mmCIF file of C-alpha atoms and ligand atoms in Angstrom:
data_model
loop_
_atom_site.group_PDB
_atom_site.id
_atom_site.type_symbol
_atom_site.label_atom_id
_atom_site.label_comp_id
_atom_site.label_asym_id
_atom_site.label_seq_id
_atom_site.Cartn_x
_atom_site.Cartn_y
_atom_site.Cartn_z
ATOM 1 C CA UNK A 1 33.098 5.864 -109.572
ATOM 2 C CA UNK A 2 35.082 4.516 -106.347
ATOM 3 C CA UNK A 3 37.354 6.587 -104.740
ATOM 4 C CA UNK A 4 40.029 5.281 -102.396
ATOM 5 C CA UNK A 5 40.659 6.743 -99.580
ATOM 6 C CA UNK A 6 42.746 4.261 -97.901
ATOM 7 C CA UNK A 7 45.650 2.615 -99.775
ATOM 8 C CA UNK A 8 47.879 0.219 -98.014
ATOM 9 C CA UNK A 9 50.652 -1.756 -99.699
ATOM 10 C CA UNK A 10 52.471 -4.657 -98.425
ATOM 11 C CA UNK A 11 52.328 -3.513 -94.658
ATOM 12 C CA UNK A 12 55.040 -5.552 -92.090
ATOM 13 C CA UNK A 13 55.177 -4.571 -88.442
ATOM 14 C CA UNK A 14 57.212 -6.975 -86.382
ATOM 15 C CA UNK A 15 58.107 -6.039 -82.316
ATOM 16 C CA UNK A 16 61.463 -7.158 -81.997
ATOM 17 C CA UNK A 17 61.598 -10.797 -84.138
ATOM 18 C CA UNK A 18 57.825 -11.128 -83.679
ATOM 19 C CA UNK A 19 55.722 -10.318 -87.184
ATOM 20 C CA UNK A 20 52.438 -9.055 -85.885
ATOM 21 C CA UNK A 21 51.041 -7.588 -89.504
ATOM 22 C CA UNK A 22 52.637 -9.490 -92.254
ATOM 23 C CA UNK A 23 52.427 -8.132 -96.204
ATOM 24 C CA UNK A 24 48.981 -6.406 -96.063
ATOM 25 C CA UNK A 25 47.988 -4.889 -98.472
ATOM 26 C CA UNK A 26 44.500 -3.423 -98.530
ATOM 27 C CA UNK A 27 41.848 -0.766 -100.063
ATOM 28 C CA UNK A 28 38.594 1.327 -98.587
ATOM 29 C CA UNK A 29 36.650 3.551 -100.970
ATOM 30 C CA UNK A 30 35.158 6.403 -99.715
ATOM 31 C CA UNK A 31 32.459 6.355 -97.833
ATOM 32 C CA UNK A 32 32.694 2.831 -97.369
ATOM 33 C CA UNK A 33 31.883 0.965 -93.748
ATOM 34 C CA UNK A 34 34.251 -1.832 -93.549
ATOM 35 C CA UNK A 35 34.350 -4.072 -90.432
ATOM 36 C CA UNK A 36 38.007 -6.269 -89.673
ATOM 37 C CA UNK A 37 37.275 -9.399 -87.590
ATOM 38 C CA UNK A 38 39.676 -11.851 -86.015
ATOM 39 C CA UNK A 39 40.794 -13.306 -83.007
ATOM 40 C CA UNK A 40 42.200 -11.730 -80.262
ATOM 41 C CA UNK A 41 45.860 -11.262 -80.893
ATOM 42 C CA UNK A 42 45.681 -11.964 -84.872
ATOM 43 C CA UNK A 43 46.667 -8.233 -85.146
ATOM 44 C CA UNK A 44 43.857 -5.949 -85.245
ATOM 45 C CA UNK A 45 45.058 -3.452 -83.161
ATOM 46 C CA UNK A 46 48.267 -3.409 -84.835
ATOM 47 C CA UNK A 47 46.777 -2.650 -88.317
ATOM 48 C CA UNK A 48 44.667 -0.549 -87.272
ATOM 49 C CA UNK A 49 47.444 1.275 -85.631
ATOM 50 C CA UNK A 50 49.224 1.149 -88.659
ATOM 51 C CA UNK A 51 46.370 2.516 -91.291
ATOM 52 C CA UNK A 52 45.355 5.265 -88.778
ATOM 53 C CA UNK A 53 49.014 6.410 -88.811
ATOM 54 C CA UNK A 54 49.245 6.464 -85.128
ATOM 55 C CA UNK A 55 52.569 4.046 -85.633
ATOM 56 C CA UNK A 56 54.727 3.246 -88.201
ATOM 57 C CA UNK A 57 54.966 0.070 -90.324
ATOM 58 C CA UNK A 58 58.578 -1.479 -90.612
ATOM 59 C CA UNK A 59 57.446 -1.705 -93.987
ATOM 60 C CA UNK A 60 55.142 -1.485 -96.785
ATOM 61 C CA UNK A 61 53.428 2.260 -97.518
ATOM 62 C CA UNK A 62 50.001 3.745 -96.512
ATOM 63 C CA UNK A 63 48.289 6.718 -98.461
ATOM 64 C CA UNK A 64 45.790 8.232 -96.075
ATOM 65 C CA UNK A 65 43.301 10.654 -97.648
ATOM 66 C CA UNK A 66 45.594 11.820 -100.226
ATOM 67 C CA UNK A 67 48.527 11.626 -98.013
ATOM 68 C CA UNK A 68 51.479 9.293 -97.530
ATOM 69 C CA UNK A 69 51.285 8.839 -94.241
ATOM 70 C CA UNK A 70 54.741 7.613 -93.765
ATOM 71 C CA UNK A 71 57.018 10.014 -95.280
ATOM 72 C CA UNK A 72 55.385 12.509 -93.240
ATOM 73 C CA UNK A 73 57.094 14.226 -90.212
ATOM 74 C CA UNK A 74 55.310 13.592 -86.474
ATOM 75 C CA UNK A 75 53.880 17.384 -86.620
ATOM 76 C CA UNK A 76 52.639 16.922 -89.889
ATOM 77 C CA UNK A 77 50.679 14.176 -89.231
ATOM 78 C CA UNK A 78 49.253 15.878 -85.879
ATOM 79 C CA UNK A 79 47.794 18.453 -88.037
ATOM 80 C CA UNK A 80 46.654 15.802 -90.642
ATOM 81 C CA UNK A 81 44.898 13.719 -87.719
ATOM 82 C CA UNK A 82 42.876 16.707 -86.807
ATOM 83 C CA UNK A 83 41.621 17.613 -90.198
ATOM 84 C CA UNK A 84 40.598 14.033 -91.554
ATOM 85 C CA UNK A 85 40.929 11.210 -88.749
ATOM 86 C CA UNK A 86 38.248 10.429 -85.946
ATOM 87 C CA UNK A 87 39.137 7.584 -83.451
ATOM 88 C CA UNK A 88 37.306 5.494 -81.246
ATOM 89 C CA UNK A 89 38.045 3.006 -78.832
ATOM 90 C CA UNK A 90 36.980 0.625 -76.854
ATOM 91 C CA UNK A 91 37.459 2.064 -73.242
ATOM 92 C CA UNK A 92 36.031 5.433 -74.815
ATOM 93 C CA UNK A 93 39.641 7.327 -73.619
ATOM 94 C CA UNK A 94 37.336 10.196 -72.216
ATOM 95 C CA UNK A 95 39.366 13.041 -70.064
ATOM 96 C CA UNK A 96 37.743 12.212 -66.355
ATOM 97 C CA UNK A 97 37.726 15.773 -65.752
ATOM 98 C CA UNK A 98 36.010 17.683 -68.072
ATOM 99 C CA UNK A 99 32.471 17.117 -68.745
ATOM 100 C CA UNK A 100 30.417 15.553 -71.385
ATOM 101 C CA UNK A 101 30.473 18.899 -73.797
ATOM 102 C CA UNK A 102 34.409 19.507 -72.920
ATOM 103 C CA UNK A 103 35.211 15.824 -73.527
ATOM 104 C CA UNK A 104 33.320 16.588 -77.442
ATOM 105 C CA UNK A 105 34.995 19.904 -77.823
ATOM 106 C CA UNK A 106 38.876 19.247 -76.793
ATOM 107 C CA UNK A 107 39.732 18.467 -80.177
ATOM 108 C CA UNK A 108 38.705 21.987 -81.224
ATOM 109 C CA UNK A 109 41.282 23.580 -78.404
ATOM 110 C CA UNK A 110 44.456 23.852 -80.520
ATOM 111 C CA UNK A 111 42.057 26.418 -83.409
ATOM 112 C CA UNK A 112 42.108 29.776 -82.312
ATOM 113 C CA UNK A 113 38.119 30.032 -81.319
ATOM 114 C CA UNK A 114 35.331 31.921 -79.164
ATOM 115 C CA UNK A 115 35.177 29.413 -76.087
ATOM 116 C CA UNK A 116 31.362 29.794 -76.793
ATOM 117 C CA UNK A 117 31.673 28.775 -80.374
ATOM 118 C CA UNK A 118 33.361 25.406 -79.326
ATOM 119 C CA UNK A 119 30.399 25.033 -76.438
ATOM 120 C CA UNK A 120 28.270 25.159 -79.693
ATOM 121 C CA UNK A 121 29.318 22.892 -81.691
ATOM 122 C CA UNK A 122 29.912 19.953 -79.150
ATOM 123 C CA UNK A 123 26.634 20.831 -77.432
ATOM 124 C CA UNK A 124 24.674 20.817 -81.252
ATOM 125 C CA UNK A 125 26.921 17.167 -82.107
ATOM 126 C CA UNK A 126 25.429 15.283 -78.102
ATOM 127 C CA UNK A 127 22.270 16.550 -78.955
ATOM 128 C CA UNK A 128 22.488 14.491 -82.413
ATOM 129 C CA UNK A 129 23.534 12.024 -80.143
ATOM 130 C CA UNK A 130 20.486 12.169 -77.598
ATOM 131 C CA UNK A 131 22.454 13.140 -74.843
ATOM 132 C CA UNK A 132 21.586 17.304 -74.702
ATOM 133 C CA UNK A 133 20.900 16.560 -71.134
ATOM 134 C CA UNK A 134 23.976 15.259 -70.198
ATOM 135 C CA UNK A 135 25.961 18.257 -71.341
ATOM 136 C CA UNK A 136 28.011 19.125 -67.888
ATOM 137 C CA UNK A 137 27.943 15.398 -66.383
ATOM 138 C CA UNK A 138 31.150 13.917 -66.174
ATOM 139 C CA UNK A 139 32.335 10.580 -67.712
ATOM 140 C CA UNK A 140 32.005 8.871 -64.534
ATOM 141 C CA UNK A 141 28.419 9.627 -64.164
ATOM 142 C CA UNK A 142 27.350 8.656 -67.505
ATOM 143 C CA UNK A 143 26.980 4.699 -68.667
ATOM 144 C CA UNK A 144 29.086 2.939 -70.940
ATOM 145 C CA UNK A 145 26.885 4.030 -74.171
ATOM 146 C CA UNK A 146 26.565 7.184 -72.641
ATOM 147 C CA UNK A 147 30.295 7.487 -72.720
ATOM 148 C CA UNK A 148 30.431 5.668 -76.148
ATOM 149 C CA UNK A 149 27.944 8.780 -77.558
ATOM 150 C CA UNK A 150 30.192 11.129 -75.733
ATOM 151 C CA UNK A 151 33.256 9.987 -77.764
ATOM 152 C CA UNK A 152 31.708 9.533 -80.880
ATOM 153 C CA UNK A 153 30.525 13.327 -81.010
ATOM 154 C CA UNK A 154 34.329 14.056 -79.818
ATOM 155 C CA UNK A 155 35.479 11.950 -83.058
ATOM 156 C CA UNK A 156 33.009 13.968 -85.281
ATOM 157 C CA UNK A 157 33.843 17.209 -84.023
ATOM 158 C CA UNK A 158 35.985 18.099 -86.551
ATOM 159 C CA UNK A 159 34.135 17.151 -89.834
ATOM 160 C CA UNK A 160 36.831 14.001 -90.396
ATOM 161 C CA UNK A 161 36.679 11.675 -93.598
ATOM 162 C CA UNK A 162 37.761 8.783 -91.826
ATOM 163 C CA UNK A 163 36.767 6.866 -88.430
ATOM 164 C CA UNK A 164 39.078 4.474 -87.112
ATOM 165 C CA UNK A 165 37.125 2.351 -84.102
ATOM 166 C CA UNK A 166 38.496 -0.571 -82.072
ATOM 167 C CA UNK A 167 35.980 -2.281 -80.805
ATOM 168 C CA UNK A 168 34.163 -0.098 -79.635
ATOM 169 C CA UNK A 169 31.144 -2.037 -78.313
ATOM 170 C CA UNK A 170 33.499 -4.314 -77.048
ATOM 171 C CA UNK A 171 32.889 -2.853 -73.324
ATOM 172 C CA UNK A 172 28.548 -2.852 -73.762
ATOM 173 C CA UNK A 173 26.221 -5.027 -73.398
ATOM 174 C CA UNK A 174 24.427 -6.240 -76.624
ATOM 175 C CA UNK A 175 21.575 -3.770 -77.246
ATOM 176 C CA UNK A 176 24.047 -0.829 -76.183
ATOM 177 C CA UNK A 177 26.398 -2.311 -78.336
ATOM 178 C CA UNK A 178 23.677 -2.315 -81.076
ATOM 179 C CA UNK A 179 22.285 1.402 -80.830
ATOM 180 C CA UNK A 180 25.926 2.447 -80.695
ATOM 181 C CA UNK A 181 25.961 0.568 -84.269
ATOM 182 C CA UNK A 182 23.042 2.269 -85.494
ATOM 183 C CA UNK A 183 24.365 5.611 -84.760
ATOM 184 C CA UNK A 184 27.964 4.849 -86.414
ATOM 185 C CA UNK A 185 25.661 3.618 -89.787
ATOM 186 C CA UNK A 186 23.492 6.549 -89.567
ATOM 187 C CA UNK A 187 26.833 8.446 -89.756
ATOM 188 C CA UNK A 188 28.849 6.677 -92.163
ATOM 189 C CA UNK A 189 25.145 7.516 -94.428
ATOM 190 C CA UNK A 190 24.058 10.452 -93.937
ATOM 191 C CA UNK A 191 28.101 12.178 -93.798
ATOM 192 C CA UNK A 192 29.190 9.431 -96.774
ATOM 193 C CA UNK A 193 32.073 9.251 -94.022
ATOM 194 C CA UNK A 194 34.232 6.082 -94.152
ATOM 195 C CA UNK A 195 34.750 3.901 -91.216
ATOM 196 C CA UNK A 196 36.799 1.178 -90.650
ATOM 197 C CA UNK A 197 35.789 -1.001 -87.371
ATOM 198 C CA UNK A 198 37.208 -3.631 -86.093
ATOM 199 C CA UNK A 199 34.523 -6.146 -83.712
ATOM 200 C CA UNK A 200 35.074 -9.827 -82.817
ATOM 201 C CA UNK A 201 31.087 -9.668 -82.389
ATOM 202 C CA UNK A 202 30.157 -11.581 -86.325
ATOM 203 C CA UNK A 203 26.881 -10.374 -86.182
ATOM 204 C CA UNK A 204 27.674 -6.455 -86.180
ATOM 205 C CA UNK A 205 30.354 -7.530 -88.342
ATOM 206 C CA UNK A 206 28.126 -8.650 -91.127
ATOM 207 C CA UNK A 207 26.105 -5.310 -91.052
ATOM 208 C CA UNK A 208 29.244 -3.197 -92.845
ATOM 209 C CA UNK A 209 29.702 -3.320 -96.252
ATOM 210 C CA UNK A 210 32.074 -5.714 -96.285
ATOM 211 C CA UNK A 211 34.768 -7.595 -94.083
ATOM 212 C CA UNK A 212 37.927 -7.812 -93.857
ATOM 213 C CA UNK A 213 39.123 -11.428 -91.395
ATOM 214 C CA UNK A 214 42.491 -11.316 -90.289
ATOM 215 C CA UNK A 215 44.067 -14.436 -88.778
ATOM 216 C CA UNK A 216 47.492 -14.614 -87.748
ATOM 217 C CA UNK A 217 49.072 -10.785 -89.073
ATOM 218 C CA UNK A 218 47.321 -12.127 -92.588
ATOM 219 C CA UNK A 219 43.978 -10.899 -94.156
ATOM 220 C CA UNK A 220 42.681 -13.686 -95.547
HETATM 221 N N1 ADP B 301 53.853 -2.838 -78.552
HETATM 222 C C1 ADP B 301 53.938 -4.181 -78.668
HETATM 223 N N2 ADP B 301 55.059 -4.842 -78.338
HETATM 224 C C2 ADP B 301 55.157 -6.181 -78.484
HETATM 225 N N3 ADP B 301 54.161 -6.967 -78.933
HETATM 226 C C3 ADP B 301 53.002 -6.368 -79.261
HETATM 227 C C4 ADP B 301 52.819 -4.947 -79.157
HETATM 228 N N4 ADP B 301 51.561 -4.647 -79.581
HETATM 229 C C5 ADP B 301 50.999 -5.822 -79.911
HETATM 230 N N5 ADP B 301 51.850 -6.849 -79.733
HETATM 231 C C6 ADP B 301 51.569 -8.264 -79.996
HETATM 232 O O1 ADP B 301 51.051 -8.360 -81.303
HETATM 233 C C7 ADP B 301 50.053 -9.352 -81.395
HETATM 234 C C8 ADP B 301 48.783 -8.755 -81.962
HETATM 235 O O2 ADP B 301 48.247 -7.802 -81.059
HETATM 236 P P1 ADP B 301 47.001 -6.906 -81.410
HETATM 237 O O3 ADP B 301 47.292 -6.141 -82.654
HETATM 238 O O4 ADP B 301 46.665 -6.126 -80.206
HETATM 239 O O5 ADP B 301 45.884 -8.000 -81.733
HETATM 240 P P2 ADP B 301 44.286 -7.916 -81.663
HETATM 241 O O6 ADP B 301 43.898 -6.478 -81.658
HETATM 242 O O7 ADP B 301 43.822 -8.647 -82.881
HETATM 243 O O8 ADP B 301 43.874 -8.632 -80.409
HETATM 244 C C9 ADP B 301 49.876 -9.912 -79.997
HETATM 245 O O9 ADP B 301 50.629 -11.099 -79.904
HETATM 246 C C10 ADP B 301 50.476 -8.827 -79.130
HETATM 247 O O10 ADP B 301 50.996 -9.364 -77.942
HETATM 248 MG MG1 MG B 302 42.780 -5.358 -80.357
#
């Protein structure tokens, strides 16, 4: 039995007269790993943006997890982002300056928690990542898979059911880019957690389980 998990009808965004995302409409199962291709400017970003619920469509509807993601009120959907969405993106977006293990654990400051449990749990999720000895460095002293690592334990931190990533090997060189695909497979296995990635690279593409191409604010 499939279960969606994502559920996207007839999606429109359009910045002033320009139609960026025009009438998508799209499903991912749970636990699926989808990949969205395209060239730059065919409106990746934009749909991603969209799905992820981090802006609103000027039309069409989105059910996210269970949740319609655009009736819901902005506080709402903060709440809702922390318990079920991950993100990651291309230029990592880590805080320069808190180190590795407070970069992981800053999605856990809003619970009410023992500043050593939170230490725990972002120190246990780097060391899953090989990086247990780069707990206090800060972003500028790691590389750029380092730094990828370091947000993809930030993204996990919260046991989502959903990762949204934006290219994010886009900024690594090819075998970086590869072990940073490894570890997103080994995690969309072993945690049956769904991602949806979008890469312009074909060849990490074609590892997902399927792909979406967009061309022009269509999927094809
Ligand atoms: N906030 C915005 N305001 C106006 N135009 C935008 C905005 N965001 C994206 N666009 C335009 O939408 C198109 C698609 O952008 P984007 O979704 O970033 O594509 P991709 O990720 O595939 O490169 C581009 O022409 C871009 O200039
Ligand atoms: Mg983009």
């Amino acid at each position: 039995m499939n279960n969606p998990i994502l559920v996207a009808a007839n999606l429109q965004k359009s910045f002033a007269d320009l139609a960026v995302v025009k009438n998508v409409s799209l499903s991912l199962d749970e636990g699926e790993f989808v990949s969205l291709v395209g060239k730059s400017g065919s409106g990746k970003t934009t749909l991603l943006s969209l799905l992820s619920s981090l802006e609103l469509p000027t039309s069409g509807t989105v059910s996210l997890c269970g949740k319609d993601i655009i009736k819901a009120s902005e506080s709402e959907l903060a709440l809702f982002r922390r318990a079920n969405i991950g993100f990651i993106f291309q230029s990592f977006h880590l805080i320069p300056t808190l180190t590795a293990w407070e970069n992981v654990a800053a999605p856990l400051f809003p619970e009410p928690m023992e500043q050593r449990i939170r230490r725990e749990r972002a120190v246990k999720l780097l060391e899953e990542m090989q990086l247990g000895h780069r707990l206090e460095h800060l972003p500028s002293a790691l590389s750029g898979g380092e730094k990828q690592r370091v947000a993809i334990a930030r993204a996990l931190i919260n046991n989502p059911r959903i990762i949204f990533a934006d290219e994010p090997t886009g900024n690594l060189d090819s075998q970086t880019g590869q072990s940073i695909m490894e570890t997103l497979h080994k995690v969309n296995k072993e945690q049956k957690l769904t991602i949806l990635m979008v890469t312009h690279d074909n060849e990490l593409a074609g590892n997902a389980d399927r792909t979406l191409t967009m061309q022009d604010g269509v999927i094809q």
